[in-house]
Short mmCIF file of C-alpha atoms in Angstrom, two decimals:
data_model
loop_
_atom_site.label_atom_id
_atom_site.label_comp_id
_atom_site.label_asym_id
_atom_site.label_seq_id
_atom_site.Cartn_x
_atom_site.Cartn_y
_atom_site.Cartn_z
CA MET A 22 -32.69 49.44 -80.75
CA LYS A 23 -28.14 49.75 -81.29
CA ALA A 24 -26.75 46.63 -82.88
CA HIS A 25 -24.32 45.52 -81.35
CA ILE A 26 -21.35 45.21 -83.89
CA GLN A 27 -17.99 43.20 -82.75
CA LYS A 28 -14.57 45.26 -83.69
CA PRO A 29 -12.98 42.95 -85.59
CA ALA A 30 -9.69 41.62 -84.05
CA ALA A 31 -6.46 43.19 -84.87
CA ALA A 32 -3.64 41.36 -87.58
CA LYS A 33 -1.91 39.22 -85.55
CA ILE A 34 -0.20 35.68 -86.24
CA LEU A 35 -0.19 33.26 -83.27
CA PHE A 36 3.18 30.44 -83.37
CA TYR A 37 2.37 26.88 -81.45
CA PRO A 38 5.35 25.79 -80.04
CA GLY A 39 5.67 28.80 -77.89
CA GLY A 40 9.21 28.58 -76.08
CA GLY A 41 11.94 30.32 -78.71
CA THR A 42 12.02 27.06 -80.97
CA GLU A 43 14.45 27.93 -83.95
CA GLN A 44 11.28 28.23 -86.10
CA GLY A 45 9.67 30.13 -84.14
CA GLN A 46 12.21 32.74 -83.85
CA ALA A 47 12.37 32.26 -88.03
CA VAL A 48 8.36 33.09 -87.71
CA SER A 49 9.14 35.87 -85.79
CA ALA A 50 11.35 37.47 -87.79
CA PHE A 51 9.29 37.07 -90.45
CA CYS A 52 6.04 38.98 -89.05
CA GLN A 53 8.90 41.79 -87.90
CA ALA A 54 9.71 42.33 -91.74
CA GLU A 55 5.88 42.48 -92.72
CA LYS A 56 5.58 44.80 -89.49
CA ILE A 57 2.80 42.07 -88.21
CA PRO A 58 2.13 40.86 -84.25
CA PHE A 59 3.39 37.90 -83.43
CA GLN A 60 2.73 35.85 -80.33
CA GLU A 61 3.80 32.32 -79.77
CA VAL A 62 1.37 30.06 -77.53
CA SER A 63 2.59 27.61 -75.53
CA ALA A 64 1.62 24.41 -74.14
CA GLU A 65 0.22 26.01 -71.18
CA HIS A 66 -1.86 27.96 -73.19
CA LEU A 67 -3.96 25.27 -74.67
CA GLY A 68 -7.36 25.66 -73.21
CA HIS A 69 -7.74 29.08 -73.98
CA CYS A 70 -10.13 30.17 -76.92
CA LEU A 71 -8.20 31.47 -79.95
CA GLY A 72 -11.01 34.42 -79.95
CA PHE A 73 -9.32 35.52 -76.17
CA LEU A 74 -5.43 34.80 -78.08
CA ALA A 75 -6.09 37.44 -80.81
CA GLY A 76 -7.42 40.02 -78.01
CA ILE A 77 -10.55 40.17 -78.64
CA PRO A 78 -12.94 41.56 -76.24
CA GLY A 79 -15.28 39.42 -74.64
CA PHE A 80 -13.39 36.41 -74.67
CA SER A 81 -12.46 35.24 -71.57
CA PRO A 82 -9.07 32.54 -70.41
CA ALA A 83 -9.51 28.85 -69.90
CA LYS A 84 -11.52 28.30 -66.26
CA SER A 85 -9.03 24.65 -66.51
CA PRO A 86 -6.04 23.39 -68.39
CA TRP A 87 -6.24 21.87 -71.09
CA GLU A 88 -6.28 17.99 -70.20
CA GLN A 89 -6.12 16.32 -74.15
CA PRO A 90 -2.71 15.24 -75.94
CA ILE A 91 -0.31 18.15 -76.48
CA PRO A 92 0.01 19.44 -80.13
CA GLN A 93 3.19 18.02 -81.88
CA ARG A 94 3.55 19.42 -84.49
CA GLU A 95 4.16 23.21 -85.56
CA ALA A 96 1.18 25.57 -86.73
CA MET A 97 0.34 29.18 -87.58
CA ILE A 98 -2.36 30.88 -87.24
CA PHE A 99 -3.68 34.28 -88.77
CA CYS A 100 -6.18 36.06 -87.08
CA GLY A 101 -8.19 39.45 -88.14
CA MET A 102 -6.89 39.68 -91.86
CA GLU A 103 -8.14 39.55 -95.22
CA GLU A 104 -8.06 36.70 -97.56
CA LYS A 105 -5.68 38.83 -99.73
CA LYS A 106 -3.43 39.24 -97.14
CA VAL A 107 -2.95 35.84 -95.87
CA ARG A 108 -2.25 34.57 -99.64
CA GLN A 109 0.13 37.62 -100.25
CA LEU A 110 2.26 36.29 -96.56
CA LEU A 111 1.67 32.63 -97.47
CA GLU A 112 3.28 33.35 -101.29
CA LYS A 113 6.21 35.69 -99.06
CA MET A 114 6.66 32.19 -96.63
CA ASN A 115 7.56 29.89 -99.56
CA ARG A 116 9.86 32.41 -101.35
CA LEU A 117 11.75 32.83 -98.67
CA ALA A 118 11.32 28.74 -97.86
CA LEU A 119 9.70 29.37 -94.61
CA SER A 120 7.51 26.26 -93.86
CA VAL A 121 5.44 25.60 -91.38
CA GLN A 122 3.61 22.45 -90.78
CA LEU A 123 -0.06 23.29 -89.73
CA LYS A 124 -1.51 26.97 -90.83
CA ALA A 125 -5.24 28.01 -90.85
CA VAL A 126 -7.19 30.95 -90.77
CA MET A 127 -9.20 32.52 -87.47
CA THR A 128 -12.75 32.88 -88.35
CA PRO A 129 -16.03 33.40 -86.84
CA HIS A 130 -16.88 29.96 -86.72
CA ASN A 131 -13.31 29.15 -84.73
CA GLN A 132 -12.51 31.89 -83.04
CA GLY A 133 -14.95 30.09 -79.93
CA TRP A 134 -12.62 26.95 -80.45
CA PRO A 135 -9.78 25.99 -78.01
CA PHE A 136 -6.81 26.47 -79.20
CA GLY A 137 -5.70 22.68 -79.14
CA ALA A 138 -8.91 22.08 -79.91
CA LEU A 139 -8.23 24.08 -83.80
CA LEU A 140 -4.54 22.47 -83.61
CA ALA A 141 -6.09 18.79 -83.32
CA GLU A 142 -8.85 20.03 -86.10
CA LEU A 143 -5.48 20.77 -87.90
CA GLU A 144 -3.52 18.04 -87.36
CA LYS A 145 -6.40 15.42 -89.07
CA GLU A 146 -7.06 17.58 -92.21
CA HIS A 147 -3.16 17.09 -92.40
CA LEU A 148 -3.26 13.82 -92.01
CA ALA A 149 -5.86 13.07 -93.76
CA LEU A 150 -4.48 14.80 -97.25
CA HIS A 151 -1.77 13.54 -97.31
CA ARG A 152 -2.55 9.83 -96.40
CA ARG A 153 -4.94 11.11 -99.89
CA GLU A 154 -1.77 12.28 -101.95
CA ASN A 155 0.24 9.08 -100.95
CA VAL A 156 -2.68 6.53 -101.94
#
């Protein structure tokens, strides 16, 4: 019996919102300098699962449009990268004062999630964290 081993995702950073925002351009330039593929994700692609957007074989585009609230915060998703690389990139971003409000790493657990659902979860975590800090 042959095992079906899924090929790991190639390194890539997904950035929301797409559309050439000033912050998106800064993150794009950072990724270019670090030689990491960069892809902006627009609101029309919020229904696609993270695995599809990351380019993992076997994931399909959403069959229907995203009908939940449109996220308002910018987000950066690290795909196909080891923890050490993500930490290095975050340290460089901090030194450059390049801040993105929501950040996450693609995992086997969340790669099947609609992108919009992942952003909604990150927003909830962000609000809970900041509520605790202000208490």
